[in-house]
Coordinates of C-alpha atoms in Angstrom, one line a residue:
M106 CA -64.1 -7.7 -12.1
G107 CA -62.2 -4.8 -9.5
T108 CA -58.3 -4.6 -8.9
E109 CA -57.5 -6.6 -5.9
P110 CA -55.4 -4.0 -3.2
P111 CA -52.1 -3.9 -2.4
T112 CA -50.7 -6.0 -0.1
P113 CA -49.1 -4.4 2.8
A114 CA -44.9 -5.3 1.4
A115 CA -46.3 -3.8 -2.5
A116 CA -47.9 -0.2 -0.4
F117 CA -45.0 -0.5 1.9
A118 CA -42.8 -0.4 -1.2
A119 CA -44.4 1.6 -3.3
K120 CA -44.7 4.7 -1.0
R121 CA -40.2 4.1 -0.7
G122 CA -40.0 4.0 -4.3
L123 CA -38.7 1.0 -4.2
L124 CA -40.9 -0.6 -6.7
P125 CA -41.8 0.8 -10.7
A126 CA -43.6 4.0 -10.2
G127 CA -47.3 3.8 -10.6
D128 CA -47.3 0.3 -9.8
A129 CA -48.5 -0.5 -6.2
N130 CA -49.1 -4.0 -7.2
F131 CA -46.2 -4.5 -9.0
T132 CA -45.7 -8.8 -8.6
E133 CA -42.4 -9.5 -7.8
P134 CA -42.2 -11.4 -4.4
W135 CA -40.8 -8.7 -1.7
S136 CA -38.1 -11.1 -0.6
A137 CA -37.0 -10.7 -4.4
R138 CA -36.7 -7.1 -3.7
V139 CA -34.7 -7.3 -0.4
R140 CA -32.2 -9.3 -2.3
T141 CA -32.4 -6.4 -4.7
L142 CA -31.9 -3.8 -1.8
T143 CA -29.1 -5.6 -0.5
R144 CA -27.0 -6.8 -4.1
L145 CA -27.4 -2.6 -4.7
G146 CA -25.9 -2.3 -0.9
R147 CA -29.0 -0.7 0.0
H148 CA -29.1 -2.4 3.4
R149 CA -31.4 -0.1 5.7
E150 CA -34.0 0.0 2.7
A151 CA -33.1 -3.6 2.4
L152 CA -33.5 -4.4 6.1
A153 CA -36.9 -1.7 6.4
L154 CA -38.7 -3.5 3.9
L155 CA -37.7 -7.3 6.0
R156 CA -39.8 -5.9 8.9
H157 CA -43.5 -4.7 6.7
G158 CA -43.0 -7.5 4.5
D159 CA -45.1 -10.4 4.3
P160 CA -45.0 -12.9 7.1
S161 CA -45.9 -16.3 5.6
P162 CA -42.7 -18.3 5.6
P163 CA -41.8 -19.0 2.4
P164 CA -40.9 -15.4 1.0
H165 CA -39.3 -14.6 4.4
A166 CA -36.7 -17.9 4.2
L167 CA -35.8 -16.7 0.9
A168 CA -35.2 -13.1 2.1
L169 CA -33.3 -14.2 5.4
P170 CA -30.1 -14.1 3.8
S171 CA -29.6 -11.0 2.2
A172 CA -30.8 -9.5 5.7
A173 CA -28.3 -11.4 6.9
I174 CA -25.7 -9.7 5.0
S175 CA -27.3 -6.6 5.6
C176 CA -26.6 -6.7 8.7
A177 CA -23.3 -7.3 8.6
A178 CA -22.4 -4.3 6.1
L179 CA -24.5 -2.1 9.1
S180 CA -22.3 -3.9 11.4
L181 CA -25.4 -5.3 13.3
S182 CA -24.7 -8.6 15.1
S183 CA -28.4 -8.9 17.1
G184 CA -29.8 -8.6 14.2
V185 CA -27.6 -11.4 12.7
S186 CA -28.3 -13.3 15.6
Q187 CA -32.0 -13.1 15.4
I188 CA -32.1 -14.0 11.8
H189 CA -30.2 -17.3 13.1
A190 CA -32.9 -17.9 15.6
L191 CA -35.4 -17.8 13.5
A192 CA -33.7 -19.4 10.8
A193 CA -33.8 -22.5 13.5
K194 CA -36.6 -22.1 14.9
R195 CA -38.0 -22.9 11.4
G196 CA -35.8 -26.0 10.4
L197 CA -33.4 -24.1 8.3
L198 CA -30.5 -24.7 9.5
P199 CA -27.9 -26.4 9.9
A200 CA -27.7 -28.3 6.5
A201 CA -31.0 -27.4 5.1
D202 CA -30.1 -24.2 3.2
A203 CA -27.0 -23.8 2.0
Y204 CA -27.4 -20.4 1.2
L205 CA -28.5 -19.2 4.3
L206 CA -25.7 -21.1 6.3
S207 CA -23.1 -20.0 3.6
A208 CA -24.3 -15.9 4.6
L209 CA -24.9 -16.8 8.9
L210 CA -20.9 -17.9 8.1
T211 CA -20.0 -15.1 6.3
S212 CA -21.4 -12.4 8.1
Y213 CA -20.7 -14.0 11.2
S214 CA -16.8 -14.2 10.6
R215 CA -17.1 -10.9 9.3
L216 CA -18.5 -9.1 12.2
G217 CA -15.8 -11.1 14.4
R218 CA -17.9 -13.3 15.6
L219 CA -15.9 -16.1 14.6
P220 CA -16.5 -18.6 17.7
L221 CA -20.5 -18.5 15.9
A222 CA -19.0 -19.2 13.1
H223 CA -17.3 -22.3 13.9
Q224 CA -20.3 -23.3 16.5
L225 CA -22.3 -23.3 13.6
L226 CA -20.3 -25.4 11.9
D227 CA -19.5 -27.4 14.7
E228 CA -23.6 -28.5 14.8
M229 CA -23.8 -29.0 10.5
P230 CA -24.0 -33.0 10.1
L231 CA -21.4 -33.5 8.0
E232 CA -22.7 -37.2 6.8
S233 CA -26.1 -36.2 5.5
T234 CA -25.2 -32.5 4.1
P235 CA -24.5 -31.7 0.4
H236 CA -20.6 -31.3 -0.3
T237 CA -21.5 -28.1 -1.2
T238 CA -23.3 -27.4 0.9
L239 CA -20.4 -28.4 3.4
R240 CA -17.5 -26.5 1.2
T241 CA -19.4 -22.6 1.4
A242 CA -19.4 -24.0 5.0
F243 CA -15.6 -24.5 5.3
N244 CA -14.6 -21.5 2.9
S245 CA -16.7 -19.3 4.4
V246 CA -15.2 -19.9 7.8
I247 CA -11.6 -19.5 6.7
S248 CA -12.9 -16.2 5.0
G249 CA -14.0 -14.9 8.5
C250 CA -10.2 -16.2 10.1
A251 CA -8.6 -15.1 7.2
L252 CA -10.3 -11.7 7.4
H253 CA -9.0 -10.9 10.7
T254 CA -5.5 -11.9 10.0
L255 CA -5.9 -15.1 11.7
P256 CA -3.5 -17.7 9.9
V257 CA -2.6 -20.1 12.3
A258 CA -7.3 -20.7 12.6
C259 CA -7.2 -20.9 9.0
F260 CA -5.1 -24.0 8.7
T261 CA -6.7 -25.6 11.4
V262 CA -10.3 -25.1 9.9
F263 CA -8.7 -26.2 6.4
R264 CA -7.2 -29.3 8.1
R265 CA -10.4 -29.9 9.4
M266 CA -11.9 -29.8 6.1
R267 CA -9.6 -31.9 4.6
A268 CA -10.3 -34.7 7.7
A269 CA -13.6 -34.5 6.7
S270 CA -12.9 -35.6 3.1
V271 CA -14.6 -32.2 1.6
R272 CA -12.8 -30.6 -1.2
F273 CA -11.1 -27.0 -1.6
D274 CA -11.8 -24.8 -4.2
A275 CA -10.6 -21.8 -6.1
V276 CA -12.5 -19.4 -3.2
T277 CA -10.5 -21.5 -0.6
L278 CA -7.5 -20.7 -2.3
L279 CA -8.3 -17.1 -2.9
A280 CA -8.2 -16.8 1.1
L281 CA -5.5 -19.3 2.3
V282 CA -3.2 -18.4 -0.2
P283 CA -2.7 -14.7 1.1
A284 CA -3.3 -15.7 4.9
A285 CA 0.1 -18.6 5.3
P286 CA 3.0 -17.8 5.8
L287 CA 5.6 -17.2 3.1
S288 CA 7.0 -20.4 4.5
A289 CA 4.0 -22.0 4.1
V290 CA 3.0 -20.4 0.5
P291 CA 5.0 -23.3 -1.9
Q292 CA 2.7 -25.9 0.2
V293 CA -0.4 -24.4 -0.2
H294 CA 0.8 -23.6 -4.4
A295 CA 1.9 -27.8 -4.6
L296 CA -1.7 -28.2 -3.2
A297 CA -3.6 -26.0 -5.8
A298 CA -1.4 -27.7 -8.5
R299 CA -2.4 -31.1 -8.0
A300 CA -5.5 -30.4 -7.4
G301 CA -6.0 -28.8 -10.9
L302 CA -6.9 -25.4 -9.6
A303 CA -2.9 -22.8 -9.9
A304 CA -3.7 -22.7 -13.5
E305 CA -6.9 -20.6 -13.0
T306 CA -6.8 -16.7 -13.3
S307 CA -7.8 -15.8 -9.8
V308 CA -5.8 -18.5 -7.9
A309 CA -2.8 -17.9 -9.7
N310 CA -3.1 -14.1 -10.1
C311 CA -3.6 -14.6 -5.9
L312 CA -0.6 -16.6 -5.3
I313 CA 1.5 -13.5 -8.1
S314 CA 0.6 -11.2 -5.5
T315 CA 1.4 -13.5 -2.8
Y316 CA 4.7 -14.6 -3.5
A317 CA 6.0 -10.5 -4.4
R318 CA 5.8 -10.0 -0.3
G319 CA 9.0 -12.0 -1.0
G320 CA 11.8 -9.6 -2.2
A321 CA 13.7 -10.4 -4.8
A322 CA 13.6 -14.5 -4.2
G323 CA 9.8 -13.6 -4.4
A324 CA 9.3 -12.0 -7.2
A325 CA 11.5 -14.8 -8.8
L326 CA 8.4 -17.0 -7.7
A327 CA 5.7 -14.9 -9.2
R328 CA 7.6 -14.6 -12.3
R329 CA 7.6 -18.3 -12.6
V330 CA 4.0 -18.6 -11.4
F331 CA 3.0 -15.6 -14.4
D332 CA 5.2 -17.8 -17.2
E333 CA 3.4 -21.3 -16.7
M334 CA -0.3 -19.3 -17.1
P335 CA -1.5 -19.5 -20.5
L336 CA -1.7 -16.4 -23.0
A337 CA -5.2 -16.6 -22.9
S338 CA -5.5 -16.2 -19.6
R339 CA -3.2 -13.2 -18.3
D340 CA -5.4 -10.9 -17.1
L341 CA -5.2 -7.2 -16.4
V342 CA -4.3 -8.4 -13.2
S343 CA -2.0 -10.6 -14.0
W344 CA 0.0 -8.7 -15.6
N345 CA -0.7 -5.9 -12.6
A346 CA 0.5 -8.4 -9.9
V347 CA 3.5 -9.7 -11.7
L348 CA 5.0 -6.4 -12.7
S349 CA 4.2 -4.9 -9.2
A350 CA 6.5 -8.0 -7.3
H351 CA 9.5 -6.8 -9.9
A352 CA 8.7 -2.6 -9.6
Q353 CA 8.5 -3.7 -5.9
N354 CA 11.0 -5.8 -5.4
G355 CA 14.0 -3.3 -7.0
L356 CA 14.4 -5.2 -10.3
A357 CA 12.9 -2.4 -12.0
V358 CA 14.9 -4.1 -15.2
D359 CA 12.7 -6.8 -15.2
A360 CA 9.7 -4.7 -14.9
L361 CA 10.4 -2.8 -17.6
E362 CA 10.8 -5.6 -20.1
L363 CA 7.4 -7.1 -18.5
Y364 CA 5.5 -3.6 -19.5
R365 CA 7.6 -4.5 -23.1
R366 CA 5.6 -7.8 -23.3
M367 CA 2.1 -6.6 -22.2
R368 CA 1.9 -4.1 -24.4
G369 CA 3.4 -6.1 -27.3
P370 CA 2.3 -9.6 -28.9
D371 CA 2.0 -11.3 -25.2
G372 CA -0.2 -9.3 -23.8
G373 CA -3.1 -10.4 -25.6
G374 CA -4.6 -7.1 -26.1
V375 CA -5.5 -5.9 -22.5
E376 CA -4.5 -2.4 -21.6
P377 CA -2.4 -0.7 -19.1
D378 CA -4.4 1.0 -16.2
A379 CA -3.6 3.3 -13.6
V380 CA -2.2 0.7 -11.8
T381 CA 0.5 -0.5 -14.1
L382 CA 2.1 3.1 -15.3
V383 CA 2.2 3.4 -11.3
G384 CA 4.7 0.5 -11.6
V385 CA 6.2 1.7 -14.7
L386 CA 6.9 5.0 -13.8
S387 CA 8.4 3.7 -10.3
S388 CA 10.6 1.6 -12.1
C389 CA 11.4 3.9 -14.9
A390 CA 12.3 6.6 -11.4
H391 CA 15.0 3.4 -10.3
L392 CA 16.4 3.3 -13.3
G393 CA 16.1 7.4 -15.3
A394 CA 14.7 5.3 -17.7
R395 CA 13.4 9.1 -19.3
G396 CA 12.5 7.4 -22.6
V397 CA 9.7 5.1 -21.7
G398 CA 9.1 7.3 -18.8
F399 CA 8.2 9.9 -21.4
D400 CA 6.6 7.5 -23.6
V401 CA 3.7 6.2 -20.8
E402 CA 3.1 10.3 -19.3
R403 CA 2.2 10.4 -23.0
Y404 CA 0.6 7.9 -23.1
V405 CA -1.6 9.4 -20.2
R406 CA -2.5 12.3 -21.6
E407 CA -4.3 10.6 -24.6
R408 CA -6.0 8.1 -22.9
L409 CA -6.7 8.7 -18.9
P410 CA -8.1 13.0 -19.7
V411 CA -9.0 12.3 -16.4
F412 CA -5.2 11.5 -15.0
R413 CA -5.4 14.6 -13.0
T414 CA -7.9 13.3 -10.4
N415 CA -5.6 9.8 -9.8
V416 CA -3.4 11.4 -7.1
Q417 CA -0.6 8.1 -6.6
L418 CA -0.5 8.1 -10.5
C419 CA 0.1 12.1 -10.1
N420 CA 2.7 11.0 -7.5
A421 CA 4.5 8.9 -10.1
L422 CA 4.9 11.2 -12.6
I423 CA 6.2 14.0 -10.1
N424 CA 8.9 10.9 -8.7
F425 CA 9.1 10.3 -12.3
H426 CA 10.3 13.9 -13.6
A427 CA 12.0 14.9 -10.3
R428 CA 14.2 11.8 -10.1
C429 CA 14.9 11.7 -13.8
G430 CA 16.1 15.5 -14.0
S431 CA 12.6 17.3 -15.1
L432 CA 11.7 19.4 -12.5
P433 CA 9.9 22.2 -14.3
R434 CA 7.8 19.4 -15.3
A435 CA 7.6 17.6 -11.7
Q436 CA 6.7 21.2 -10.2
Q437 CA 4.2 21.5 -13.3
M438 CA 2.2 18.7 -12.4
F439 CA 2.0 19.2 -8.6
D440 CA 0.5 22.7 -9.3
E441 CA -1.9 21.1 -12.1
M442 CA -3.2 18.4 -9.4
P443 CA -6.5 19.4 -7.7
M444 CA -5.6 17.4 -4.4
R445 CA -2.8 16.1 -3.3
S446 CA -1.4 14.0 -0.4
I447 CA 1.3 13.9 1.8
V448 CA 3.0 11.3 -0.9
S449 CA 2.8 14.4 -3.7
W450 CA 4.4 17.1 -1.3
T451 CA 7.3 14.2 -0.3
A452 CA 8.1 13.4 -4.0
L453 CA 8.6 17.1 -4.8
I454 CA 10.5 17.9 -1.5
T455 CA 12.7 15.4 -2.2
G456 CA 13.4 16.3 -5.7
Y457 CA 14.9 19.4 -5.2
G458 CA 16.7 18.1 -2.2
I459 CA 18.6 15.8 -4.7
H460 CA 19.0 17.7 -7.0
G461 CA 20.2 20.6 -4.0
H462 CA 17.9 23.2 -4.3
G463 CA 17.4 22.9 -0.3
D464 CA 16.5 26.4 0.1
V465 CA 13.1 25.4 -2.4
A466 CA 13.0 21.9 -0.2
V467 CA 12.3 23.9 2.8
N468 CA 10.0 26.4 1.3
L469 CA 8.0 23.8 0.3
F470 CA 8.4 21.6 3.4
E471 CA 6.9 24.8 5.3
R472 CA 4.1 25.8 2.7
M473 CA 3.3 22.3 3.8
V474 CA 3.0 22.4 7.0
S475 CA 1.2 25.9 6.8
E476 CA -1.8 23.7 4.4
G477 CA -2.5 21.9 7.2
I478 CA -1.2 18.8 6.5
R479 CA 1.2 16.9 9.2
P480 CA 4.4 15.1 7.7
D481 CA 5.4 11.9 8.6
N482 CA 9.1 9.6 9.1
V483 CA 9.2 10.0 5.1
A484 CA 9.0 13.3 4.2
M485 CA 11.4 14.2 7.0
V486 CA 13.5 12.3 5.6
G487 CA 13.7 13.9 1.9
L488 CA 14.0 17.4 4.1
L489 CA 16.6 16.3 5.9
S490 CA 18.5 15.1 3.1
A491 CA 17.7 18.0 1.4
C492 CA 19.6 20.0 3.9
S493 CA 22.1 17.7 4.2
H494 CA 22.9 18.3 0.3
A495 CA 22.8 21.8 0.3
G496 CA 24.7 22.0 3.5
M497 CA 22.2 23.8 5.0
Y498 CA 23.3 22.7 8.4
D499 CA 21.5 24.9 10.9
E500 CA 18.2 24.3 9.0
G501 CA 19.0 20.3 9.2
R502 CA 20.1 20.3 12.8
R503 CA 16.9 22.9 13.9
Y504 CA 14.2 20.5 12.1
F505 CA 15.4 17.0 13.4
S506 CA 15.3 18.7 16.9
I507 CA 11.7 20.3 16.9
M508 CA 10.9 16.7 14.6
E509 CA 9.2 15.0 18.3
S510 CA 8.0 18.4 19.7
A511 CA 6.3 20.2 16.8
Y512 CA 5.2 16.5 14.2
K513 CA 4.9 14.3 16.8
L514 CA 7.3 12.1 15.1
R515 CA 9.9 10.0 17.0
P516 CA 13.5 9.8 14.8
T517 CA 14.0 6.0 12.3
P518 CA 17.8 5.1 11.3
E519 CA 17.0 7.3 8.9
H520 CA 16.4 10.4 10.0
Y521 CA 19.7 10.0 11.6
T522 CA 21.6 9.1 9.0
C523 CA 20.3 12.0 7.7
M524 CA 21.9 13.4 10.5
V525 CA 25.3 12.1 10.3
D526 CA 25.3 12.5 6.7
L527 CA 25.2 16.4 7.5
L528 CA 27.4 16.9 10.2
G529 CA 29.5 14.3 8.2
R530 CA 29.6 16.9 5.4
A531 CA 30.0 20.0 7.2
G532 CA 33.4 18.5 8.8
R533 CA 31.8 18.2 12.3
L534 CA 32.9 14.6 12.3
G535 CA 33.3 14.6 16.4
E536 CA 29.4 15.5 16.6
A537 CA 28.5 12.8 13.9
R538 CA 30.2 10.9 16.5
E539 CA 28.3 11.9 19.4
L540 CA 25.1 11.9 17.7
I541 CA 25.4 8.5 16.8
S542 CA 26.4 7.5 20.5
S543 CA 22.8 9.5 21.8
M544 CA 20.6 7.1 19.3
P545 CA 18.1 5.4 21.8
M546 CA 18.0 2.8 18.9
A547 CA 21.4 0.3 17.8
A548 CA 22.6 2.0 14.5
D549 CA 22.5 0.1 11.6
G550 CA 25.5 0.2 8.8
T551 CA 23.7 2.4 7.1
V552 CA 24.4 5.1 10.0
W553 CA 27.5 4.5 10.5
G554 CA 28.4 3.9 6.5
A555 CA 27.7 7.8 7.1
L556 CA 29.9 8.5 8.8
L557 CA 32.3 6.4 6.8
G558 CA 31.5 8.6 3.8
A559 CA 32.5 11.6 5.7
C560 CA 35.5 10.4 6.6
K561 CA 36.5 9.9 2.7
I562 CA 35.8 13.6 2.7
H563 CA 37.0 14.7 4.5
K564 CA 40.2 11.8 4.8
N565 CA 40.5 11.2 8.5
A566 CA 41.0 7.3 8.4
E567 CA 41.2 7.6 11.8
V568 CA 37.3 7.9 12.4
G569 CA 37.1 6.2 9.6
E570 CA 38.5 2.6 10.5
E571 CA 36.2 3.3 13.8
A572 CA 32.9 3.3 12.2
F573 CA 33.7 0.4 9.3
Q574 CA 35.4 -2.0 12.4
H575 CA 31.7 -1.6 12.8
I576 CA 30.7 -2.0 9.2
L577 CA 32.1 -5.3 9.3
E578 CA 30.1 -6.9 12.2
L579 CA 26.6 -5.3 10.4
E580 CA 27.2 -6.0 6.8
P581 CA 30.5 -7.3 6.8
S582 CA 29.3 -8.4 2.8
N583 CA 29.1 -5.0 1.3
A584 CA 31.6 -4.6 -1.1
G585 CA 31.4 -1.0 -1.2
Y586 CA 32.7 -0.2 2.6
Y587 CA 35.6 -1.9 1.6
V588 CA 36.2 0.0 -0.7
L589 CA 35.5 3.5 0.8
M590 CA 37.6 2.6 3.5
S591 CA 40.3 2.0 1.0
N592 CA 39.9 4.7 -0.7
I593 CA 40.4 6.7 3.0
Y594 CA 44.1 5.0 3.3
A595 CA 45.1 5.4 -0.3
D596 CA 43.8 10.0 0.4
T597 CA 45.7 9.3 3.9
E598 CA 49.1 7.8 1.7
Q599 CA 48.4 4.5 3.9
L600 CA 49.6 2.0 1.7
D601 CA 49.1 -1.3 4.4
G602 CA 45.6 -0.2 5.1
V603 CA 45.3 -0.6 1.2
A604 CA 46.4 -3.5 1.3
R605 CA 44.6 -5.0 4.3
V606 CA 41.4 -4.1 2.9
R607 CA 41.9 -5.2 -0.3
T608 CA 43.1 -8.3 1.5
M609 CA 40.0 -8.9 3.6
M610 CA 38.1 -8.7 0.4
R611 CA 40.1 -10.8 -1.1
E612 CA 39.6 -14.0 1.3
R613 CA 35.4 -12.7 1.5
G614 CA 35.5 -13.3 -1.8
L615 CA 33.4 -9.6 -2.8
K616 CA 34.1 -7.7 -5.3
K617 CA 33.3 -4.1 -6.0
E618 CA 30.7 -3.3 -8.4
P619 CA 31.6 -2.2 -11.6
G620 CA 30.6 1.7 -12.5
C621 CA 28.5 1.7 -15.4
S622 CA 26.7 5.7 -17.0
Y623 CA 23.8 5.3 -19.6
V624 CA 22.4 8.0 -22.4
E625 CA 19.0 7.8 -23.8
H626 CA 19.4 8.7 -27.4
K627 CA 16.7 8.0 -30.2
G628 CA 14.7 5.1 -28.5
R629 CA 18.1 3.4 -26.8
V630 CA 20.1 3.4 -24.5
H631 CA 23.6 3.4 -24.5
L632 CA 25.5 1.7 -22.4
F633 CA 28.9 2.5 -21.3
M634 CA 31.4 0.4 -19.0
A635 CA 35.0 2.0 -17.2
D636 CA 37.7 1.5 -20.5
D637 CA 35.1 0.3 -22.2
H638 CA 35.3 -0.8 -25.7
S639 CA 32.5 -2.5 -26.9
H640 CA 30.3 0.1 -28.4
P641 CA 30.5 0.6 -32.2
Q642 CA 31.2 4.4 -31.5
A643 CA 34.3 3.9 -29.7
K644 CA 37.0 4.5 -31.8
R645 CA 35.5 8.5 -31.7
I646 CA 34.4 8.5 -28.3
Y647 CA 38.1 7.4 -26.9
E648 CA 40.2 9.9 -29.2
L649 CA 37.3 12.6 -28.3
V650 CA 37.6 12.0 -24.4
V651 CA 41.6 12.3 -25.4
R652 CA 41.2 15.9 -27.0
L653 CA 39.1 17.0 -23.9
E654 CA 41.4 15.1 -21.1
Q655 CA 44.5 17.2 -22.5
M656 CA 42.0 20.8 -23.2
V657 CA 41.2 20.0 -19.7
K658 CA 45.1 19.8 -18.6
E659 CA 45.7 23.1 -20.1
K660 CA 43.3 25.1 -18.6
P661 CA 44.6 27.0 -15.9
G662 CA 43.3 25.6 -12.5
A663 CA 41.8 23.3 -13.7
G664 CA 42.6 19.1 -14.1
E665 CA 42.8 18.2 -10.2
S666 CA 43.1 14.4 -9.6
G667 CA 40.7 12.4 -7.3
A668 CA 39.7 8.6 -7.2
A669 CA 39.2 6.5 -9.7
E670 CA 35.9 4.8 -11.2
G671 CA 32.8 4.0 -9.0
G672 CA 35.9 5.4 -5.4
A673 CA 38.6 3.4 -7.2
E674 CA 41.8 3.1 -5.1
K675 CA 44.7 5.1 -6.2
V676 CA 48.2 5.0 -5.1
A677 CA 49.8 7.9 -6.4
A678 CA 48.4 11.0 -8.2
Q679 CA 49.1 10.4 -12.3
P680 CA 48.6 13.2 -14.9
L681 CA 46.0 11.8 -16.8
V682 CA 42.9 8.9 -14.8
G683 CA 41.5 6.3 -16.5
F684 CA 38.5 6.4 -19.1
H685 CA 35.9 6.7 -17.0
S686 CA 32.1 5.8 -18.0
E687 CA 30.6 9.1 -17.6
K688 CA 33.3 10.4 -19.5
L689 CA 32.5 8.0 -22.5
A690 CA 29.0 8.6 -21.5
V691 CA 29.5 12.5 -21.9
A692 CA 31.6 12.3 -25.2
F693 CA 28.5 9.8 -26.8
G694 CA 27.0 12.6 -25.8
L695 CA 28.7 15.6 -27.4
L696 CA 29.0 14.0 -30.4
N697 CA 25.4 12.1 -31.1
T698 CA 22.9 15.3 -29.9
E699 CA 22.6 18.8 -31.7
A700 CA 24.8 21.9 -30.2
G701 CA 22.4 23.6 -27.4
S702 CA 21.0 20.5 -26.1
E703 CA 20.9 19.2 -22.9
I704 CA 23.2 16.4 -22.1
V705 CA 21.2 13.4 -19.3
V706 CA 24.2 10.8 -18.0
I707 CA 22.2 8.1 -15.4
K708 CA 25.1 6.8 -13.2
N709 CA 25.2 3.5 -10.8
L710 CA 27.8 4.9 -8.7
R711 CA 29.4 8.2 -6.9
V712 CA 31.0 10.8 -9.4
C713 CA 34.4 10.5 -8.8
G714 CA 35.8 13.9 -7.9
D715 CA 38.0 13.1 -11.2
C716 CA 35.0 12.7 -13.1
H717 CA 33.4 16.3 -11.0
S718 CA 36.3 18.3 -12.2
F719 CA 36.9 17.4 -16.1
L720 CA 33.1 17.5 -16.6
K721 CA 33.0 21.1 -14.5
V722 CA 35.5 22.0 -17.3
V723 CA 34.2 20.4 -20.1
S724 CA 30.9 22.0 -19.8
G725 CA 32.3 25.5 -19.9
I726 CA 34.7 24.6 -23.0
A727 CA 31.4 23.0 -25.2
N728 CA 29.2 25.2 -23.7
R729 CA 27.1 22.4 -23.0
V730 CA 24.8 21.5 -19.9
F731 CA 25.7 18.0 -18.6
L732 CA 22.8 16.9 -16.0
V733 CA 24.2 13.6 -14.0
R734 CA 22.4 11.7 -11.6
D735 CA 24.7 10.1 -10.0
A736 CA 23.7 7.4 -7.4
S737 CA 23.0 10.1 -4.2
R738 CA 22.1 13.7 -6.5
F739 CA 21.9 15.0 -9.2
H740 CA 25.4 17.2 -10.5
R741 CA 24.4 20.3 -13.4
F742 CA 26.6 21.1 -15.2
E743 CA 26.7 24.7 -17.3
G744 CA 29.5 27.2 -18.1
G745 CA 32.3 25.4 -15.5
V746 CA 30.2 24.9 -12.4
C747 CA 28.3 22.8 -11.3
S748 CA 25.4 23.3 -8.9
C749 CA 26.2 21.0 -6.0
K750 CA 29.5 24.1 -5.1
D751 CA 31.2 21.1 -4.8
Y752 CA 29.2 19.7 -1.8
W753 CA 28.9 16.8 -2.6

């Protein structure tokens, strides 16, 4: 018995290498091969095989859905229309083939041809079409509207789906929830809960990610969804979503607590990935949580050997090291990266800036530009801020003036804030006021706040009052600015002004944020507040601070007085200011660390003048290095001097 010759489709497939080697008579239907090629993303080959395939209707019908998807993937809108016409001619539509219907609706939606998708939906006979087919059709159109950011259209189709008594499922919700306005998400969430779908892993993950867009309040709702999930339902996506919800909204403490739970029994054996670790490192950088960050880096180096190819993860490590006082390690990570993004350069430029190395930041910026990387607005903020911290007036002015001409960047309020800060620190308050007046947009509270801060440095109550009046209109609930204005009045001995500001704060129910500092030691965080006696070593700490204060007073040229904790008001100079949190933290470090080791202190507010002078002198007396990160920058105290050169 002779061998049958291969079919035209088999011969074509064999020639193109689409069949097993040496088997031109492979009997798998060619329509199945079309589906396989589509599934593998080999769309051009799938369509080529379709054109040369067996023209008999049954296999052709089986191949049409995959062909429609391939056409959409290749942006062949006319191809989808041809398949639609062919299917209609053979009686496969509107409701005979659910898979084909779904493929056509999905393809039209993906290509943005939503009117055709709606038309196809309109032609479906609701009474005779199977329920699952109807649901597939509605889901496809809702997904298409969501893909093209048409939330109103999404909900219009959804209401129509509900009116037709078609039950929605998880697929419906996965399209609807992200498309919903934040104010409507709780209503969709309630619908999902009543339908028993809210606890499904995919739906819960989607709700967490969507709620995260709503700031701190949204993060709280995301956390509630996460906490209501059964432990067994939480996968890596769940942990990443809830952790990111907190990290991206400034809730760093909660993010690190979630990471601790993930690594413990609650994690159910789920291992963190690069996305997890980026969020954790961001929170560590925000808090100055060096211990946790170093643990994460060890995990990365041990478990993710090819991590250097992950640009986002490397950027997070650079930012962490730079913001936690380890500039050499940040530079090393930067140098080890095989490829860098604008974020990599910006993280390092900003890092050198907050450490007061403005010259290095400028050189890095120039190197970045010379390598063909065009700066963006964030990079320019980092550069201008670096110039401000280092007192590089001329350089800052020059870069600001060429932003539009050289880099095609229009200055934003953030850039103006940096420039007002730069001019104000340099004592050019009049020039700073002129710059604010020339802004093409209304100055916000941050811009006026920068001017107010400069007035504190230069004890200018007149300009300070002007800035403060604008701030009262823009940010009336920001207690920090009230304290700053009160300090200006105190510095200029205007006690009636101090009293007025205190009265305003009392009437508005505002309280200044308490200053706090902390030190990490042997895996534990030791937190100190001003005049805090709660620490187990409090007696020894206070005794040491008293001795050091006495030594500072006796040292010639030392002991200048400054503002109290966090800029607290001083009415008259006193020989010994209160026990500020950074003094307590440094004293703890001196008592508990080895001689010669660096003591790193993280503080939530700006270092006051008294503590700055104290730490300079003590660094020389104790022959130790104190690295203090305050609200705006790093201070490295060593040998009786500070890296900021008293310019902060």
